């Protein structure tokens, strides 16, 4: 299971060794997830946990630019 940590003072979500910047699209997609959206707003992203009954797949696109 992946580790998950969120800081209220930082606009980032840390998932294992990678850091993703929250964007508006993330919040729009969360409206479709029952329970997560209300919990995230109510607790201001400090600490929340959701037990899901079925597997949830989150697609992540990573772009690499060579300098």
PDB file of N, CA and C in Angstrom:
ATOM      1  N   UNK A   1       0.841  -1.177   0.000  1.00  0.00           N
ATOM      2  CA  UNK A   1       0.000   0.000   0.000  1.00  0.00           C
ATOM      3  C   UNK A   1       0.888   1.242   0.000  1.00  0.00           C
ATOM      4  N   UNK A   2       0.514   2.244  -0.760  1.00  0.00           N
ATOM      5  CA  UNK A   2       1.297   3.459  -0.879  1.00  0.00           C
ATOM      6  C   UNK A   2       1.127   4.342   0.342  1.00  0.00           C
ATOM      7  N   UNK A   3       2.176   5.095   0.636  1.00  0.00           N
ATOM      8  CA  UNK A   3       2.063   6.066   1.723  1.00  0.00           C
ATOM      9  C   UNK A   3       1.449   7.344   1.188  1.00  0.00           C
ATOM     10  N   UNK A   4       0.702   8.042   2.032  1.00  0.00           N
ATOM     11  CA  UNK A   4      -0.038   9.222   1.599  1.00  0.00           C
ATOM     12  C   UNK A   4       0.052  10.257   2.694  1.00  0.00           C
ATOM     13  N   UNK A   5       0.540  11.442   2.354  1.00  0.00           N
ATOM     14  CA  UNK A   5       0.584  12.504   3.353  1.00  0.00           C
ATOM     15  C   UNK A   5       0.224  13.824   2.714  1.00  0.00           C
ATOM     16  N   UNK A   6      -0.484  14.657   3.458  1.00  0.00           N
ATOM     17  CA  UNK A   6      -0.933  15.947   2.953  1.00  0.00           C
ATOM     18  C   UNK A   6      -0.688  16.994   4.022  1.00  0.00           C
ATOM     19  N   UNK A   7      -0.221  18.148   3.605  1.00  0.00           N
ATOM     20  CA  UNK A   7       0.002  19.243   4.538  1.00  0.00           C
ATOM     21  C   UNK A   7      -0.962  20.373   4.218  1.00  0.00           C
ATOM     22  N   UNK A   8      -1.576  20.957   5.239  1.00  0.00           N
ATOM     23  CA  UNK A   8      -2.531  22.044   5.025  1.00  0.00           C
ATOM     24  C   UNK A   8      -1.831  23.303   4.537  1.00  0.00           C
ATOM     25  N   UNK A   9      -0.568  23.486   4.887  1.00  0.00           N
ATOM     26  CA  UNK A   9       0.150  24.692   4.487  1.00  0.00           C
ATOM     27  C   UNK A   9       0.800  24.561   3.119  1.00  0.00           C
ATOM     28  N   UNK A  10       0.861  23.369   2.584  1.00  0.00           N
ATOM     29  CA  UNK A  10       1.522  23.138   1.300  1.00  0.00           C
ATOM     30  C   UNK A  10       0.504  22.680   0.267  1.00  0.00           C
ATOM     31  N   UNK A  11       0.560  23.221  -0.956  1.00  0.00           N
ATOM     32  CA  UNK A  11      -0.406  22.828  -1.997  1.00  0.00           C
ATOM     33  C   UNK A  11       0.012  21.580  -2.749  1.00  0.00           C
ATOM     34  N   UNK A  12       0.683  20.638  -2.103  1.00  0.00           N
ATOM     35  CA  UNK A  12       1.130  19.435  -2.784  1.00  0.00           C
ATOM     36  C   UNK A  12       0.662  18.198  -2.049  1.00  0.00           C
ATOM     37  N   UNK A  13       0.577  17.112  -2.798  1.00  0.00           N
ATOM     38  CA  UNK A  13       0.265  15.809  -2.231  1.00  0.00           C
ATOM     39  C   UNK A  13       1.488  14.935  -2.473  1.00  0.00           C
ATOM     40  N   UNK A  14       1.999  14.288  -1.436  1.00  0.00           N
ATOM     41  CA  UNK A  14       3.152  13.422  -1.584  1.00  0.00           C
ATOM     42  C   UNK A  14       2.681  11.977  -1.607  1.00  0.00           C
ATOM     43  N   UNK A  15       3.042  11.264  -2.658  1.00  0.00           N
ATOM     44  CA  UNK A  15       2.664   9.870  -2.820  1.00  0.00           C
ATOM     45  C   UNK A  15       3.949   9.103  -3.076  1.00  0.00           C
ATOM     46  N   UNK A  16       4.379   8.307  -2.125  1.00  0.00           N
ATOM     47  CA  UNK A  16       5.659   7.611  -2.155  1.00  0.00           C
ATOM     48  C   UNK A  16       6.774   8.632  -2.349  1.00  0.00           C
ATOM     49  N   UNK A  17       7.580   8.496  -3.399  1.00  0.00           N
ATOM     50  CA  UNK A  17       8.709   9.398  -3.615  1.00  0.00           C
ATOM     51  C   UNK A  17       8.373  10.532  -4.568  1.00  0.00           C
ATOM     52  N   UNK A  18       7.160  10.584  -5.071  1.00  0.00           N
ATOM     53  CA  UNK A  18       6.784  11.582  -6.063  1.00  0.00           C
ATOM     54  C   UNK A  18       5.893  12.644  -5.437  1.00  0.00           C
ATOM     55  N   UNK A  19       5.977  13.864  -5.931  1.00  0.00           N
ATOM     56  CA  UNK A  19       5.155  14.960  -5.451  1.00  0.00           C
ATOM     57  C   UNK A  19       4.331  15.489  -6.614  1.00  0.00           C
ATOM     58  N   UNK A  20       3.032  15.586  -6.419  1.00  0.00           N
ATOM     59  CA  UNK A  20       2.134  16.075  -7.449  1.00  0.00           C
ATOM     60  C   UNK A  20       1.537  17.400  -6.994  1.00  0.00           C
ATOM     61  N   UNK A  21       1.474  18.367  -7.894  1.00  0.00           N
ATOM     62  CA  UNK A  21       0.899  19.668  -7.580  1.00  0.00           C
ATOM     63  C   UNK A  21      -0.605  19.599  -7.817  1.00  0.00           C
ATOM     64  N   UNK A  22      -1.385  20.001  -6.832  1.00  0.00           N
ATOM     65  CA  UNK A  22      -2.836  20.008  -6.982  1.00  0.00           C
ATOM     66  C   UNK A  22      -3.237  21.111  -7.944  1.00  0.00           C
ATOM     67  N   UNK A  23      -4.086  20.776  -8.873  1.00  0.00           N
ATOM     68  CA  UNK A  23      -4.618  21.755  -9.803  1.00  0.00           C
ATOM     69  C   UNK A  23      -6.135  21.728  -9.715  1.00  0.00           C
ATOM     70  N   UNK A  24      -6.759  22.665 -10.384  1.00  0.00           N
ATOM     71  CA  UNK A  24      -8.214  22.770 -10.336  1.00  0.00           C
ATOM     72  C   UNK A  24      -8.875  21.507 -10.875  1.00  0.00           C
ATOM     73  N   UNK A  25      -8.279  20.859 -11.871  1.00  0.00           N
ATOM     74  CA  UNK A  25      -8.855  19.651 -12.454  1.00  0.00           C
ATOM     75  C   UNK A  25      -8.999  18.566 -11.389  1.00  0.00           C
ATOM     76  N   UNK A  26      -8.037  18.482 -10.487  1.00  0.00           N
ATOM     77  CA  UNK A  26      -8.092  17.485  -9.417  1.00  0.00           C
ATOM     78  C   UNK A  26      -9.353  17.664  -8.581  1.00  0.00           C
ATOM     79  N   UNK A  27      -9.676  18.905  -8.242  1.00  0.00           N
ATOM     80  CA  UNK A  27     -10.861  19.172  -7.435  1.00  0.00           C
ATOM     81  C   UNK A  27     -12.145  18.894  -8.211  1.00  0.00           C
ATOM     82  N   UNK A  28     -12.156  19.187  -9.503  1.00  0.00           N
ATOM     83  CA  UNK A  28     -13.348  18.912 -10.304  1.00  0.00           C
ATOM     84  C   UNK A  28     -13.616  17.416 -10.385  1.00  0.00           C
ATOM     85  N   UNK A  29     -12.563  16.617 -10.510  1.00  0.00           N
ATOM     86  CA  UNK A  29     -12.740  15.173 -10.567  1.00  0.00           C
ATOM     87  C   UNK A  29     -13.204  14.609  -9.229  1.00  0.00           C
ATOM     88  N   UNK A  30     -12.796  15.231  -8.143  1.00  0.00           N
ATOM     89  CA  UNK A  30     -13.164  14.719  -6.823  1.00  0.00           C
ATOM     90  C   UNK A  30     -14.638  14.907  -6.510  1.00  0.00           C
ATOM     91  N   UNK A  31     -15.314  15.799  -7.221  1.00  0.00           N
ATOM     92  CA  UNK A  31     -16.750  15.974  -6.979  1.00  0.00           C
ATOM     93  C   UNK A  31     -17.516  14.696  -7.281  1.00  0.00           C
ATOM     94  N   UNK A  32     -16.957  13.868  -8.167  1.00  0.00           N
ATOM     95  CA  UNK A  32     -17.619  12.626  -8.534  1.00  0.00           C
ATOM     96  C   UNK A  32     -17.371  11.505  -7.524  1.00  0.00           C
ATOM     97  N   UNK A  33     -16.450  11.689  -6.605  1.00  0.00           N
ATOM     98  CA  UNK A  33     -16.136  10.664  -5.606  1.00  0.00           C
ATOM     99  C   UNK A  33     -16.948  10.927  -4.347  1.00  0.00           C
ATOM    100  N   UNK A  34     -17.887  10.052  -4.071  1.00  0.00           N
ATOM    101  CA  UNK A  34     -18.783  10.244  -2.931  1.00  0.00           C
ATOM    102  C   UNK A  34     -18.000  10.198  -1.621  1.00  0.00           C
ATOM    103  N   UNK A  35     -18.165  11.212  -0.808  1.00  0.00           N
ATOM    104  CA  UNK A  35     -17.541  11.243   0.498  1.00  0.00           C
ATOM    105  C   UNK A  35     -16.182  11.914   0.541  1.00  0.00           C
ATOM    106  N   UNK A  36     -15.396  11.808  -0.500  1.00  0.00           N
ATOM    107  CA  UNK A  36     -14.045  12.379  -0.473  1.00  0.00           C
ATOM    108  C   UNK A  36     -14.107  13.894  -0.511  1.00  0.00           C
ATOM    109  N   UNK A  37     -14.909  14.438  -1.416  1.00  0.00           N
ATOM    110  CA  UNK A  37     -14.960  15.895  -1.601  1.00  0.00           C
ATOM    111  C   UNK A  37     -15.375  16.603  -0.312  1.00  0.00           C
ATOM    112  N   UNK A  38     -16.446  16.128   0.330  1.00  0.00           N
ATOM    113  CA  UNK A  38     -16.916  16.754   1.563  1.00  0.00           C
ATOM    114  C   UNK A  38     -15.881  16.620   2.676  1.00  0.00           C
ATOM    115  N   UNK A  39     -15.273  15.468   2.772  1.00  0.00           N
ATOM    116  CA  UNK A  39     -14.279  15.229   3.813  1.00  0.00           C
ATOM    117  C   UNK A  39     -13.049  16.108   3.611  1.00  0.00           C
ATOM    118  N   UNK A  40     -12.612  16.270   2.374  1.00  0.00           N
ATOM    119  CA  UNK A  40     -11.426  17.078   2.082  1.00  0.00           C
ATOM    120  C   UNK A  40     -11.676  18.551   2.395  1.00  0.00           C
ATOM    121  N   UNK A  41     -12.853  19.057   2.052  1.00  0.00           N
ATOM    122  CA  UNK A  41     -13.172  20.462   2.330  1.00  0.00           C
ATOM    123  C   UNK A  41     -13.318  20.681   3.834  1.00  0.00           C
ATOM    124  N   UNK A  42     -14.040  19.785   4.480  1.00  0.00           N
ATOM    125  CA  UNK A  42     -14.311  19.934   5.910  1.00  0.00           C
ATOM    126  C   UNK A  42     -13.026  19.907   6.737  1.00  0.00           C
ATOM    127  N   UNK A  43     -12.086  19.059   6.385  1.00  0.00           N
ATOM    128  CA  UNK A  43     -10.848  18.911   7.159  1.00  0.00           C
ATOM    129  C   UNK A  43      -9.693  19.716   6.576  1.00  0.00           C
ATOM    130  N   UNK A  44      -9.933  20.481   5.538  1.00  0.00           N
ATOM    131  CA  UNK A  44      -8.928  21.330   4.901  1.00  0.00           C
ATOM    132  C   UNK A  44      -7.666  20.559   4.524  1.00  0.00           C
ATOM    133  N   UNK A  45      -7.804  19.370   4.025  1.00  0.00           N
ATOM    134  CA  UNK A  45      -6.698  18.538   3.543  1.00  0.00           C
ATOM    135  C   UNK A  45      -5.708  18.138   4.632  1.00  0.00           C
ATOM    136  N   UNK A  46      -6.073  18.214   5.891  1.00  0.00           N
ATOM    137  CA  UNK A  46      -5.094  17.853   6.920  1.00  0.00           C
ATOM    138  C   UNK A  46      -4.907  16.340   6.979  1.00  0.00           C
ATOM    139  N   UNK A  47      -5.850  15.623   7.540  1.00  0.00           N
ATOM    140  CA  UNK A  47      -5.733  14.166   7.585  1.00  0.00           C
ATOM    141  C   UNK A  47      -7.100  13.575   7.297  1.00  0.00           C
ATOM    142  N   UNK A  48      -7.159  12.750   6.269  1.00  0.00           N
ATOM    143  CA  UNK A  48      -8.404  12.046   6.015  1.00  0.00           C
ATOM    144  C   UNK A  48      -8.105  10.683   5.404  1.00  0.00           C
ATOM    145  N   UNK A  49      -9.014   9.771   5.610  1.00  0.00           N
ATOM    146  CA  UNK A  49      -8.842   8.416   5.116  1.00  0.00           C
ATOM    147  C   UNK A  49     -10.199   7.922   4.621  1.00  0.00           C
ATOM    148  N   UNK A  50     -10.186   7.211   3.511  1.00  0.00           N
ATOM    149  CA  UNK A  50     -11.427   6.677   2.961  1.00  0.00           C
ATOM    150  C   UNK A  50     -11.245   5.187   2.706  1.00  0.00           C
ATOM    151  N   UNK A  51     -12.123   4.390   3.245  1.00  0.00           N
ATOM    152  CA  UNK A  51     -12.094   2.963   2.979  1.00  0.00           C
ATOM    153  C   UNK A  51     -13.004   2.700   1.787  1.00  0.00           C
ATOM    154  N   UNK A  52     -12.430   2.185   0.710  1.00  0.00           N
ATOM    155  CA  UNK A  52     -13.221   1.953  -0.492  1.00  0.00           C
ATOM    156  C   UNK A  52     -13.567   0.469  -0.605  1.00  0.00           C
ATOM    157  N   UNK A  53     -14.699   0.202  -1.212  1.00  0.00           N
ATOM    158  CA  UNK A  53     -15.149  -1.171  -1.358  1.00  0.00           C
ATOM    159  C   UNK A  53     -14.608  -1.809  -2.629  1.00  0.00           C
ATOM    160  N   UNK A  54     -14.338  -1.020  -3.633  1.00  0.00           N
ATOM    161  CA  UNK A  54     -13.764  -1.562  -4.857  1.00  0.00           C
ATOM    162  C   UNK A  54     -12.508  -0.774  -5.211  1.00  0.00           C
ATOM    163  N   UNK A  55     -11.678  -1.362  -6.043  1.00  0.00           N
ATOM    164  CA  UNK A  55     -10.399  -0.750  -6.388  1.00  0.00           C
ATOM    165  C   UNK A  55     -10.597   0.546  -7.162  1.00  0.00           C
ATOM    166  N   UNK A  56      -9.741   1.511  -6.886  1.00  0.00           N
ATOM    167  CA  UNK A  56      -9.781   2.800  -7.555  1.00  0.00           C
ATOM    168  C   UNK A  56      -8.477   2.986  -8.308  1.00  0.00           C
ATOM    169  N   UNK A  57      -8.556   3.243  -9.604  1.00  0.00           N
ATOM    170  CA  UNK A  57      -7.369   3.453 -10.429  1.00  0.00           C
ATOM    171  C   UNK A  57      -7.264   4.929 -10.746  1.00  0.00           C
ATOM    172  N   UNK A  58      -6.128   5.522 -10.388  1.00  0.00           N
ATOM    173  CA  UNK A  58      -5.875   6.929 -10.666  1.00  0.00           C
ATOM    174  C   UNK A  58      -4.764   7.011 -11.698  1.00  0.00           C
ATOM    175  N   UNK A  59      -5.079   7.558 -12.861  1.00  0.00           N
ATOM    176  CA  UNK A  59      -4.096   7.698 -13.926  1.00  0.00           C
ATOM    177  C   UNK A  59      -3.250   8.940 -13.682  1.00  0.00           C
ATOM    178  N   UNK A  60      -1.943   8.787 -13.783  1.00  0.00           N
ATOM    179  CA  UNK A  60      -1.021   9.899 -13.579  1.00  0.00           C
ATOM    180  C   UNK A  60      -0.179  10.048 -14.831  1.00  0.00           C
ATOM    181  N   UNK A  61      -0.150  11.263 -15.381  1.00  0.00           N
ATOM    182  CA  UNK A  61       0.659  11.545 -16.560  1.00  0.00           C
ATOM    183  C   UNK A  61       1.887  12.312 -16.108  1.00  0.00           C
ATOM    184  N   UNK A  62       3.053  11.782 -16.452  1.00  0.00           N
ATOM    185  CA  UNK A  62       4.298  12.432 -16.062  1.00  0.00           C
ATOM    186  C   UNK A  62       5.032  12.827 -17.331  1.00  0.00           C
ATOM    187  N   UNK A  63       5.374  14.103 -17.430  1.00  0.00           N
ATOM    188  CA  UNK A  63       6.093  14.601 -18.593  1.00  0.00           C
ATOM    189  C   UNK A  63       7.527  14.895 -18.194  1.00  0.00           C
ATOM    190  N   UNK A  64       8.461  14.416 -18.995  1.00  0.00           N
ATOM    191  CA  UNK A  64       9.876  14.645 -18.733  1.00  0.00           C
ATOM    192  C   UNK A  64      10.455  15.521 -19.836  1.00  0.00           C
ATOM    193  N   UNK A  65      11.204  16.518 -19.456  1.00  0.00           N
ATOM    194  CA  UNK A  65      11.853  17.407 -20.409  1.00  0.00           C
ATOM    195  C   UNK A  65      13.358  17.346 -20.179  1.00  0.00           C
ATOM    196  N   UNK A  66      14.089  17.041 -21.235  1.00  0.00           N
ATOM    197  CA  UNK A  66      15.545  16.987 -21.129  1.00  0.00           C
ATOM    198  C   UNK A  66      16.125  18.372 -21.361  1.00  0.00           C
ATOM    199  N   UNK A  67      17.061  18.767 -20.533  1.00  0.00           N
ATOM    200  CA  UNK A  67      17.676  20.086 -20.672  1.00  0.00           C
ATOM    201  C   UNK A  67      18.931  19.991 -21.510  1.00  0.00           C
TER     202      UNK A  67
END
